[in-house]
Coordinates of C-alpha atoms and ligand atoms in Angstrom, one line a residue:
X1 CA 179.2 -52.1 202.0
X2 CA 179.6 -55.1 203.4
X3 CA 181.6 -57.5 201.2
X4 CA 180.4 -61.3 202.2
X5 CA 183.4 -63.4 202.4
X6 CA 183.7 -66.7 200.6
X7 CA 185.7 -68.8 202.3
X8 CA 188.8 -69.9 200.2
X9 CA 188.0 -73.4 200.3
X10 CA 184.8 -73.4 198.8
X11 CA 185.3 -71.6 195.9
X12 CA 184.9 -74.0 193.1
X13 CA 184.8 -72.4 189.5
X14 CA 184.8 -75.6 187.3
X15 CA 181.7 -76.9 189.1
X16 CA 179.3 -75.4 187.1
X17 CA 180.4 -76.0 184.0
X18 CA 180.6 -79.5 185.0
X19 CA 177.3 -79.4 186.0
X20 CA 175.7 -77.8 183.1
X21 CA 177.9 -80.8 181.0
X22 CA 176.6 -83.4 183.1
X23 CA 172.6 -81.8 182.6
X24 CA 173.4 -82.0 179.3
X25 CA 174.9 -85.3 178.6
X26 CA 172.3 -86.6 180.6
X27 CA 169.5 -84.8 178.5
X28 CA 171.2 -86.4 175.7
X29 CA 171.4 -89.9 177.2
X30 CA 168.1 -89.5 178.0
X31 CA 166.8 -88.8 174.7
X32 CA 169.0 -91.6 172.5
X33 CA 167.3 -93.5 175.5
X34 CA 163.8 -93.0 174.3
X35 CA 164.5 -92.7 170.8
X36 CA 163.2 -95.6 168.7
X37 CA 164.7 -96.5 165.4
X38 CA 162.2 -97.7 162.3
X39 CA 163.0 -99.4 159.7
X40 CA 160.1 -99.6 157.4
X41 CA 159.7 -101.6 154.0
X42 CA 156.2 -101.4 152.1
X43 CA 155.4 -103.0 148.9
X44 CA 154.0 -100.9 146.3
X45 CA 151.0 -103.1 144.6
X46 CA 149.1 -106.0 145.8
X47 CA 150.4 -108.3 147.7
X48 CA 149.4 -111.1 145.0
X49 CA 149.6 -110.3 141.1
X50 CA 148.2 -112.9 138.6
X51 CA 149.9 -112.3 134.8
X52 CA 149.2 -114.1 131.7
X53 CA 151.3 -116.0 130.7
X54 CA 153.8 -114.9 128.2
X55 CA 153.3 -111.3 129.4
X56 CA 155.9 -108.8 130.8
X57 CA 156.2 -108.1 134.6
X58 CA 156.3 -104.8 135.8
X59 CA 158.1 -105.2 139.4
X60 CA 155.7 -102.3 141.4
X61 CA 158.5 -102.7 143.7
X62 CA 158.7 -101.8 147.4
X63 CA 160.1 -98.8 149.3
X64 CA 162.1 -98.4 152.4
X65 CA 162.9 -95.7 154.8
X66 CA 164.9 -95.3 157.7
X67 CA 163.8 -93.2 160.7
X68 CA 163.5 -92.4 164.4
X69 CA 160.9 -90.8 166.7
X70 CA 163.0 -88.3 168.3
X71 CA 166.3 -88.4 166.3
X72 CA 166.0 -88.2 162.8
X73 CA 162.5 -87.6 162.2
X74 CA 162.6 -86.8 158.5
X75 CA 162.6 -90.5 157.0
X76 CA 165.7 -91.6 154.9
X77 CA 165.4 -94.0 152.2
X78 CA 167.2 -97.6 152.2
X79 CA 167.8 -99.6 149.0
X80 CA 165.5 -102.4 148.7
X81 CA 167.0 -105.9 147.5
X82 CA 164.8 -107.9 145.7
X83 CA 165.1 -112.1 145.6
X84 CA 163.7 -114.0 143.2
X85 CA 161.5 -113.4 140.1
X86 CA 158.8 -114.8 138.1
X87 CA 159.2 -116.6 134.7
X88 CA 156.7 -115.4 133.0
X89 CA 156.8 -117.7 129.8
X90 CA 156.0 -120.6 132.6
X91 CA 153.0 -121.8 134.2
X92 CA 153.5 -121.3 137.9
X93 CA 153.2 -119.3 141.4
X94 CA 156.1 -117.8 142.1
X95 CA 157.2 -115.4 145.2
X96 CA 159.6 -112.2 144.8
X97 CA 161.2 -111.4 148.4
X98 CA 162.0 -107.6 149.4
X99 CA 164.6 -107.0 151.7
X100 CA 165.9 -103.7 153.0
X101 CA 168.5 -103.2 155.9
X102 CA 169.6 -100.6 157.8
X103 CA 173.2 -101.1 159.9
X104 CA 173.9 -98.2 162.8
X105 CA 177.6 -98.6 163.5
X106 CA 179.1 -96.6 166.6
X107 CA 182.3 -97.9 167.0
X108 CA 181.7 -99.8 170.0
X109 CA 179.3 -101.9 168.8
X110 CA 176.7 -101.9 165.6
X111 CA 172.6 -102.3 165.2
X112 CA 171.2 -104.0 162.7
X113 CA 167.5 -103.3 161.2
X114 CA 165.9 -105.6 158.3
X115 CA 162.6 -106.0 156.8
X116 CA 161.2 -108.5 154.2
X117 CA 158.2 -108.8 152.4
X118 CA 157.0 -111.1 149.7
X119 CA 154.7 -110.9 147.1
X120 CA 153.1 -114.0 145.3
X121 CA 153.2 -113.7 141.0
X122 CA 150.9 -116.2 139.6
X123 CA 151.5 -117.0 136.3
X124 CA 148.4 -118.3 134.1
X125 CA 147.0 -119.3 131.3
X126 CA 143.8 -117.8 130.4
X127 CA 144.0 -117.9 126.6
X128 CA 141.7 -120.0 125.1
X129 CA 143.3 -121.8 121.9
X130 CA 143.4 -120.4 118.1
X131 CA 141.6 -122.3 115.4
X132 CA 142.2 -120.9 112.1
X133 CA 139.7 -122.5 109.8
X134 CA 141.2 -122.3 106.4
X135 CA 138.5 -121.6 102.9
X136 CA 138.5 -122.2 99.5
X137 CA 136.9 -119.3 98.5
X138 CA 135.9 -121.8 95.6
X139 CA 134.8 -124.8 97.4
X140 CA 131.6 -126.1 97.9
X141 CA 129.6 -129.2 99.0
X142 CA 127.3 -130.6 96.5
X143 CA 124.0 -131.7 98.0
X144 CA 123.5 -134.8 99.5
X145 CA 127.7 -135.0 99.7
X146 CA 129.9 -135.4 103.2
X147 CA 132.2 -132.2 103.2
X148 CA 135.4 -131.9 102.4
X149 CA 137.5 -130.4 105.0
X150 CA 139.4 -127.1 103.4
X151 CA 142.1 -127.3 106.3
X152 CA 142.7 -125.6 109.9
X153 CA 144.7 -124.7 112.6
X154 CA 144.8 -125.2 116.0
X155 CA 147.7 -122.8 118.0
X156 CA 147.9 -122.7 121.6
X157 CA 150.1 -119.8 123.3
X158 CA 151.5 -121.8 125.8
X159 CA 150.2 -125.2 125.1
X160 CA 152.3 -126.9 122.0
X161 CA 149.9 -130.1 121.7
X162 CA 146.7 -128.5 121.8
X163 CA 146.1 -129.8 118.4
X164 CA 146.0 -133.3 119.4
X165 CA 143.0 -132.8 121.7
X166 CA 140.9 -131.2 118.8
X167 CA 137.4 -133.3 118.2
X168 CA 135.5 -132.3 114.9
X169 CA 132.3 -133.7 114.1
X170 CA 129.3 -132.5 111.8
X171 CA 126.0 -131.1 113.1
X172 CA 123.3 -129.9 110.8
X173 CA 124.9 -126.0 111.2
X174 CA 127.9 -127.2 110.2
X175 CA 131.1 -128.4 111.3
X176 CA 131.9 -128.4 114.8
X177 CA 135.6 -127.7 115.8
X178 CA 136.3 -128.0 119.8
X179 CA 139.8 -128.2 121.8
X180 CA 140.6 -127.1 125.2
X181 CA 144.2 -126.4 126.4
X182 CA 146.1 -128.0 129.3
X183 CA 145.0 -125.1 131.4
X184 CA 140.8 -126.2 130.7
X185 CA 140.1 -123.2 127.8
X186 CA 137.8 -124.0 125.4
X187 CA 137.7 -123.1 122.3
X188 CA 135.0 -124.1 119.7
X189 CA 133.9 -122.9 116.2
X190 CA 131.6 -123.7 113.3
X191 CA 132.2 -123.8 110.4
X192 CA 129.0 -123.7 108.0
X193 CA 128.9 -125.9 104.8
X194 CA 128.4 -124.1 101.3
X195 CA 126.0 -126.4 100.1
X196 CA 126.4 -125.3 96.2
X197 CA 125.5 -127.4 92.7
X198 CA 126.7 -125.9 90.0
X199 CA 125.9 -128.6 87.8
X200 CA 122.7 -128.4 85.8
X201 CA 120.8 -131.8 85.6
X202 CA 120.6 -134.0 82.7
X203 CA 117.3 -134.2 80.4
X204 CA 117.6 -136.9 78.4
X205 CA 114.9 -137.3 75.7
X206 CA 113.7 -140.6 75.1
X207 CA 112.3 -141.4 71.5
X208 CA 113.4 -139.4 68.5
X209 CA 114.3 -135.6 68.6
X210 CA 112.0 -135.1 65.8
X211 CA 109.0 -137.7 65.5
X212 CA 106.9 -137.7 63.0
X213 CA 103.1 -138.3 63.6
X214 CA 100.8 -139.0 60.9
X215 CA 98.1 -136.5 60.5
X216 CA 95.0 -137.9 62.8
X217 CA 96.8 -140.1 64.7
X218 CA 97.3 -138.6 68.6
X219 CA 101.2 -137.9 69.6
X220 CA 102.3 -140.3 72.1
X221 CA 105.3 -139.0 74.4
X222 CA 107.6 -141.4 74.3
X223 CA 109.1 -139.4 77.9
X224 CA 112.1 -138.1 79.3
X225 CA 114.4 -138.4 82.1
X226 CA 115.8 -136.2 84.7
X227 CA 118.8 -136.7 87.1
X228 CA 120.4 -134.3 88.9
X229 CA 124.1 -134.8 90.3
X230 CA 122.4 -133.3 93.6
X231 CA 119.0 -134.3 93.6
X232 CA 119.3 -137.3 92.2
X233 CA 115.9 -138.4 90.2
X234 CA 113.8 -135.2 89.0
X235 CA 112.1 -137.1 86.2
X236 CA 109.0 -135.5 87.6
X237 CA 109.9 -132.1 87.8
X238 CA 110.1 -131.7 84.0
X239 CA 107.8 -129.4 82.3
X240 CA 106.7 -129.4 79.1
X241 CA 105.7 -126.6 76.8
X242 CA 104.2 -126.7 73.8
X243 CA 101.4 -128.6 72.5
X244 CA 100.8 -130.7 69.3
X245 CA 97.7 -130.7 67.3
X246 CA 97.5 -133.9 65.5
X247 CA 94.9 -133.1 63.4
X248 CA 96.6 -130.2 61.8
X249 CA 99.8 -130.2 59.6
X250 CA 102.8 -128.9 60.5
X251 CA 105.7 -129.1 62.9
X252 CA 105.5 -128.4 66.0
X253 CA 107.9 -127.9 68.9
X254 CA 107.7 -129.4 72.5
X255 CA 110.3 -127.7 74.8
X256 CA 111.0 -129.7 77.9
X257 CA 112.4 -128.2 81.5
X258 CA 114.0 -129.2 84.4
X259 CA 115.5 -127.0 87.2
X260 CA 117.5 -128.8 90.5
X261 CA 117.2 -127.0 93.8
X262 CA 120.0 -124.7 93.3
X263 CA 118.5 -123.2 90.3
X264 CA 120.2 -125.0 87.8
X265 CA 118.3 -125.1 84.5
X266 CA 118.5 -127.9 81.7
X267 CA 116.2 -128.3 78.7
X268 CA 115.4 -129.9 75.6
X269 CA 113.5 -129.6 72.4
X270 CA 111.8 -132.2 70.5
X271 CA 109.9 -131.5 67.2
X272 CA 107.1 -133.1 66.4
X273 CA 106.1 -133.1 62.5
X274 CA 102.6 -133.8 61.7
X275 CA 102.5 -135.0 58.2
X276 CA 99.5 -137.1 55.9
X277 CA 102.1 -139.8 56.1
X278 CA 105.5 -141.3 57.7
X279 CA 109.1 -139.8 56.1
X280 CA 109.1 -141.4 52.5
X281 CA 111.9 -144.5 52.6
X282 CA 115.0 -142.7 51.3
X283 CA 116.3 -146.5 50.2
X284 CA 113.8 -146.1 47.1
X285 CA 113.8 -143.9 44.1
X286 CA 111.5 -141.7 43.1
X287 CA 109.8 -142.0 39.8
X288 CA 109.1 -140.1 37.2
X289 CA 106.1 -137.6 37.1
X290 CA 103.7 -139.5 35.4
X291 CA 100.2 -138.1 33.1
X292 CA 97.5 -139.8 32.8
X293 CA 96.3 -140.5 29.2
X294 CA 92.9 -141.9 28.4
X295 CA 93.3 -144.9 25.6
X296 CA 91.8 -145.0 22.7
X297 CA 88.9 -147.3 22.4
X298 CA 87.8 -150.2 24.3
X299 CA 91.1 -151.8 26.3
X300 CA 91.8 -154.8 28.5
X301 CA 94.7 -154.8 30.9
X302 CA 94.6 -158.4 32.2
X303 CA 96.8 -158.4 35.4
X304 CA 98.3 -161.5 37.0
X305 CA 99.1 -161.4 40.7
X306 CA 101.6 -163.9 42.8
X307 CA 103.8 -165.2 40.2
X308 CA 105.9 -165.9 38.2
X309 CA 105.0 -170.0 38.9
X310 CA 105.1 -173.4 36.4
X311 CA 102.5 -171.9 34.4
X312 CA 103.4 -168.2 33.5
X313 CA 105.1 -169.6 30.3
X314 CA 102.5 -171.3 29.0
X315 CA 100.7 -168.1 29.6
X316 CA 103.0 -166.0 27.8
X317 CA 102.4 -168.4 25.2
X318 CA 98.9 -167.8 24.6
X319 CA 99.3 -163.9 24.4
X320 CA 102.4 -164.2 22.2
X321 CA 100.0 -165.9 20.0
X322 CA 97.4 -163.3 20.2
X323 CA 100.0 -160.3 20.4
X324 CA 98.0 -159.3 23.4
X325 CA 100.4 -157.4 26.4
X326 CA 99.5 -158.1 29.8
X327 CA 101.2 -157.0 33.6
X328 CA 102.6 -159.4 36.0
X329 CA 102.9 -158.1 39.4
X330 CA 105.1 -160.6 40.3
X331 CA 106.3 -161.8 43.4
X332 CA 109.9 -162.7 44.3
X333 CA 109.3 -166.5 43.7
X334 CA 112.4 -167.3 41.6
X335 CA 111.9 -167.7 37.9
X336 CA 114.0 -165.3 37.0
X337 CA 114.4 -167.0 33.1
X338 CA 110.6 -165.9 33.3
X339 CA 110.8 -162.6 34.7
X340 CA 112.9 -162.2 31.7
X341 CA 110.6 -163.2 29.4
X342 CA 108.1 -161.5 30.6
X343 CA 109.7 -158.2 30.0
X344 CA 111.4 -159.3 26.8
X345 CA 107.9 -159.8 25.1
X346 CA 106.8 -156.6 25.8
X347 CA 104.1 -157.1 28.8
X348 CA 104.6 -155.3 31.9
X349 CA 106.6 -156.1 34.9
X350 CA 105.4 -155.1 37.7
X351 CA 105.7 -155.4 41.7
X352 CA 103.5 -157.2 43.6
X353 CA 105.6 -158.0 46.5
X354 CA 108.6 -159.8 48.1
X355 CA 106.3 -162.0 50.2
X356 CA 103.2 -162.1 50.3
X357 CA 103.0 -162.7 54.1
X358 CA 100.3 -159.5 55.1
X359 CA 101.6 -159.9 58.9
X360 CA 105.2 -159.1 57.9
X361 CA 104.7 -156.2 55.2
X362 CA 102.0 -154.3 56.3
X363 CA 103.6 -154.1 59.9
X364 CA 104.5 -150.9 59.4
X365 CA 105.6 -148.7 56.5
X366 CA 109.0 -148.9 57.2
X367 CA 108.5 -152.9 56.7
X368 CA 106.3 -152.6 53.3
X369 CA 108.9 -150.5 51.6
X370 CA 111.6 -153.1 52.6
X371 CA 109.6 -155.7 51.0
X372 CA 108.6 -154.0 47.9
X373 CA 111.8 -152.7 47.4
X374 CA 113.1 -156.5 47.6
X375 CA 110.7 -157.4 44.6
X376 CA 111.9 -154.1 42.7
X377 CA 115.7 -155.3 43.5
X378 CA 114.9 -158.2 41.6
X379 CA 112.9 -156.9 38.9
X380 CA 116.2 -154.6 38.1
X381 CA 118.5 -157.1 38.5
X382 CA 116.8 -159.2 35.9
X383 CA 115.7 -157.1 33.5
X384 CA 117.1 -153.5 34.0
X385 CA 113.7 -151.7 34.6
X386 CA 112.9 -150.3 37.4
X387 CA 109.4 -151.1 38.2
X388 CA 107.3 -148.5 40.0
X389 CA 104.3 -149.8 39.1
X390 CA 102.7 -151.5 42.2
X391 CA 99.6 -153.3 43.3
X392 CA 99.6 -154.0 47.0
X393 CA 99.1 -157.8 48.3
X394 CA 94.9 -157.8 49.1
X395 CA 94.4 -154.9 46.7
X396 CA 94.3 -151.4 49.0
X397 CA 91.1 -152.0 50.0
X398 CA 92.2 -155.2 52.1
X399 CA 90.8 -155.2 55.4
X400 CA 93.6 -158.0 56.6
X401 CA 95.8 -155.2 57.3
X402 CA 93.5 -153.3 59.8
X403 CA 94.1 -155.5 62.7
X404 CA 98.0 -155.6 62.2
X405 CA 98.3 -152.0 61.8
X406 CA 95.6 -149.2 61.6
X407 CA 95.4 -146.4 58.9
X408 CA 98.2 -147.8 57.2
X409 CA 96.9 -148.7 54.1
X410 CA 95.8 -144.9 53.2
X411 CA 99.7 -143.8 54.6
X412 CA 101.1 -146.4 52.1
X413 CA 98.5 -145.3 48.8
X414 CA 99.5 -141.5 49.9
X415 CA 103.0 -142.4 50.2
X416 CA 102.9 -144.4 46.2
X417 CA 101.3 -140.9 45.3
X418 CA 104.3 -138.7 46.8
X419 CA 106.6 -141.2 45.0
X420 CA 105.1 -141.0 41.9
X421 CA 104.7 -144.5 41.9
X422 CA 101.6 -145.7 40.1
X423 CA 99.0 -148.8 41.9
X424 CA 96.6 -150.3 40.7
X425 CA 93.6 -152.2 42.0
X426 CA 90.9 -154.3 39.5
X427 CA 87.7 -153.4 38.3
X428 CA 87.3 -157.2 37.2
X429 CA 87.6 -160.2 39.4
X430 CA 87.9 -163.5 37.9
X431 CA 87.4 -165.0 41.1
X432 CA 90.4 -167.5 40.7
X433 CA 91.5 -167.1 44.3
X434 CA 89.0 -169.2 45.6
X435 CA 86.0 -168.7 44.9
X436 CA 86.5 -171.0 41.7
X437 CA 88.3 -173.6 40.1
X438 CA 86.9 -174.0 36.9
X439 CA 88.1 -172.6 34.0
X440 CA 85.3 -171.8 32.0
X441 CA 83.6 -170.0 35.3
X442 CA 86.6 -168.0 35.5
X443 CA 86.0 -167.0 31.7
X444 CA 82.4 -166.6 32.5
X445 CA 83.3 -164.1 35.9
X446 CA 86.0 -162.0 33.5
X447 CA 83.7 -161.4 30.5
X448 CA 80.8 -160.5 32.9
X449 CA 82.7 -157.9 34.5
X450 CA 84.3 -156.2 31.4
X451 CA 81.1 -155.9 29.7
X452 CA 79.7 -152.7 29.4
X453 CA 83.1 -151.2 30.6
X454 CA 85.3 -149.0 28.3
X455 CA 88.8 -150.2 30.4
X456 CA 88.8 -153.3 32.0
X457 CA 91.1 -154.1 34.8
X458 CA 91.1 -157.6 35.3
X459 CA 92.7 -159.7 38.0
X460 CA 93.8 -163.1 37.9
X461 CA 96.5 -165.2 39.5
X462 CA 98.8 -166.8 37.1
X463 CA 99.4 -169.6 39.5
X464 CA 96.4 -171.1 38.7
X465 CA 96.6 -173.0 36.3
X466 CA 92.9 -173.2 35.7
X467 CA 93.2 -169.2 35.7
X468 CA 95.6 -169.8 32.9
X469 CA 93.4 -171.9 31.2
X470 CA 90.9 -169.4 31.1
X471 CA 92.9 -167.0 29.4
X472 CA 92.7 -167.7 25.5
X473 CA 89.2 -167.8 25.7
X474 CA 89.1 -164.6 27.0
X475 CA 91.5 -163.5 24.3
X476 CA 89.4 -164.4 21.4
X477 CA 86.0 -162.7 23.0
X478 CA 87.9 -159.4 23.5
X479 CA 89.2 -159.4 20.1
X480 CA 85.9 -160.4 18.6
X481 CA 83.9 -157.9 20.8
X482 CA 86.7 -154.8 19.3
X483 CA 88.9 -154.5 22.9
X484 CA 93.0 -154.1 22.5
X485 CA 94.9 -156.2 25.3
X486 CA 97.1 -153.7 26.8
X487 CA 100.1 -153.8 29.2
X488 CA 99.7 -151.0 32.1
X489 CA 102.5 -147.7 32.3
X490 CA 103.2 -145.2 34.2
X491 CA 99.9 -143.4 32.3
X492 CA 97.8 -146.1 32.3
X493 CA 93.9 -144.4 33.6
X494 CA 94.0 -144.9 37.2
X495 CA 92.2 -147.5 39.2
X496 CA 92.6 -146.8 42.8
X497 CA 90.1 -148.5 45.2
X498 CA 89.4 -146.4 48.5
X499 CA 91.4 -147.7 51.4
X500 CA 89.2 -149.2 53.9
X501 CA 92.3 -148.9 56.5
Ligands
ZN601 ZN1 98.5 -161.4 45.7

């Protein structure tokens, strides 16, 4: 075979390595050519966060990676700086920067990549304020009263002079509590008002706890008053219970009510006593039980009304003479060397009254006894007795008394009775109290009326002195006619005219 011949001066050996280094440097050149280096930051989270104030900040961060398109496709992470930072505990917008860079250094010279980003933080208040209402748990309003504020709070958590801006004021719910904070949030609560009474009103009787009403005569309330600390006057919310039948002896009890709008209850209780006659006056004694005993024979109690007077001595004269006993219901007039007298020589003192003005003594019972027991006062103060031996100014069967008081001439007779005091009324006029001035009529009226009568009662005033006059003629007919002149007691045969009042 033919061996081809390569001339000497063409054979190169190193060429194609050469060649094959030059393809591929140039390859390589080629691709670092069209390469392109990324640097790319993201942020993790939004872009803008908004936080309450006060509240912690979780930094989502950002991430970074280093990579190219045709060198170093798998992406390497870069460090990210971050610059800046929200204070959270301040009202503000704030921005946090990201950074991340990326530095390529070859020696001959160096590349630089960088990337920022930056994400806003808004920091706000959206908290509205705190009131804390403080309670009494035993507080309360009374009705009709402004309430009294138990206390509150006001706290803010950012705003330290919220307080200041708090406006209160009272609606008929309650009370009204409103503040805003700096940042505009409203707050507003009510606080309702405990209207309570725990006070029960006062029921105030007017008149006497226990009255007494005379048999027949129709109970008259003498009323009552209610107040209440809340309700104020409640006079007319009072009930009564209980009823009174005046016509019927006995006691009876009248219950009165009252209740305030919060259910408080007060009451009171009157008694009402219906008796024949008032309370007897405790400023008099009582007598003596006293029996009645018929006298013997024919007798004459001659009785002399309104003195002692001038005259009474001379009187006593003429029945010392005659031994004859007589009763003085005296009056107190003075004389008290009389009043003596009179009781010394036997005759009976008796009580008449202290004046004998009917508009003062028969105003009322009360006022009789007063007066009575004024005559009596002087009677024992004189003498020592004590006279219960009575005959009432006008007799009890006055009529004078009915227009100054009505009924009270059967209370005062029933009253005597319960007292065991003894009155007497005539069965004999003389007619010396007007109807005649003359002596010898007066004898004429006096032995009229006792004839035919067994006991005489007669009346005459021993401050006439024509009365007086009368009186030993009268003497001498009783004796010569067989009567005994007798002084009245305690058993003396009653004579007790009807009251016509
Ligand atoms: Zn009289």
């Amino acid at each position: 075979m033919e061996e081809e011949k390569i001339p000497a001066g063409r054979r190169k050996p190193w060429l194609v390595p050469v060649i094959v280094a030059a393809v591929l440097l140039a390859a390589a050149a080629f691709v670092w050519w069209q390469n392109e280096f990324t640097l790319d930051l993201t942020m993790e989270g939004p872009q803008e966060i908004t936080l309450e104030v006060g509240s912690a900040f979780d930094d989502p961060g950002a991430r970074a990676c280093f990579s190219g398109n045709l060198l170093m496709w798998k992406e390497r992470p870069v460090p990210v700086e971050v610059e800046g930072q929200a204070d959270l505990n301040r009202l503000g917008s704030y921005t946090v920067n990201y950074r991340a860079r990326k530095e390529l250094n070859y020696g001959f010279g160096k590349l630089f990549f960088e990337k920022t980003e930056a994400r806003t933080v808004h920091v706000v208040d959206t908290t509205p304020p705190v009131i804390t209402l403080h309670t009494n748990p035993e507080a309360f309003t009374l009705p009709g009263q402004a309430y009294v504020e138990e206390g509150f709070t006001v706290t803010d958590n950012y705003d330290s002079e919220v307080a200041d801006r708090l406006a209160r004021w009272v609606e008929a719910d309650g009370v009204h509590y409103k503040v805003s904070d700096a940042s505009g949030n409203v707050t507003e609560v009510v606080r309702p008002i405990v209207y309570n009474d725990p006070i029960a009103p006062e029921l105030t009787l007017l008149g006497k706890e226990t009255t007494i009403v005379v048999q027949g005569n129709e109970y008259q309330e003498p009323g009552f008053t209610a107040v209440d600390n809340g309700d104020g006057d409640i006079t007319e919310a009072v009930t009564v219970s209980g009823q009174v039948d005046y016509l019927t002896l006995g006691e009876y009890a009248l219950t009165y009510t009252v209740t305030d709008s919060f259910g408080n209850s007060a009451s009171a209780t009157r008694t009402v006593i219906v008796r024949e006659y008032p309370e007897l006056p405790d400023f008099m004694p009582m007598a003596e039980p006293y029996t009645i005993v018929q006298p013997e024979g024919k007798v004459i109690y001659l009785t002399f009304d309104d003195g002692p007077s001038p005259f009474t001595d001379q009187l006593l004269d003429v029945l010392a003479k005659y031994d004859a006993k007589a009763t003085f219901f005296v009056v107190d007039r003075g004389y008290e060397d009389t009043l003596r007298r009179i009781a010394d020589e036997g005759h009976t003192l008796a009580m008449h009254c202290g004046t004998h003005t009917y508009r003062e003594i028969y105003v009322s019972e009360e006022a009789y006894f007063n007066d009575l027991k004024r005559i009596q006062d002087v009677i024992l103060e004189e003498t020592g007795q004590l006279a219960t031996i009575v005959r009432f100014p006008g007799g009890t069967g006055n009529t004078v008394s009915c227009g100054i008081n009505s009924g009270i001439m059967t209370r005062l007779s029933k009253m005597l009775h319960a007292m065991n005091y003894r009155y007497f009324d005539w069965n004999v006029s003389s007619g010396d109290a007007g109807e005649t001035n003359d002596p010898t009529e007066i004898y004429h009226n006096v032995i009229g009326g006792i004839t035919g009568k067994q006991v005489a009662i007669v009346l005459q005033h021993d401050i006439n002195p024509n009365s007086v006059r009368a009186v030993e003629d009268i003497l001498k007919w009783g004796l010569k006619n067989g009567y005994t002149f007798l002084g009245l007691d305690t058993s003396s045969p009653a004579c007790e005219v009807k009251p016509r009042n």
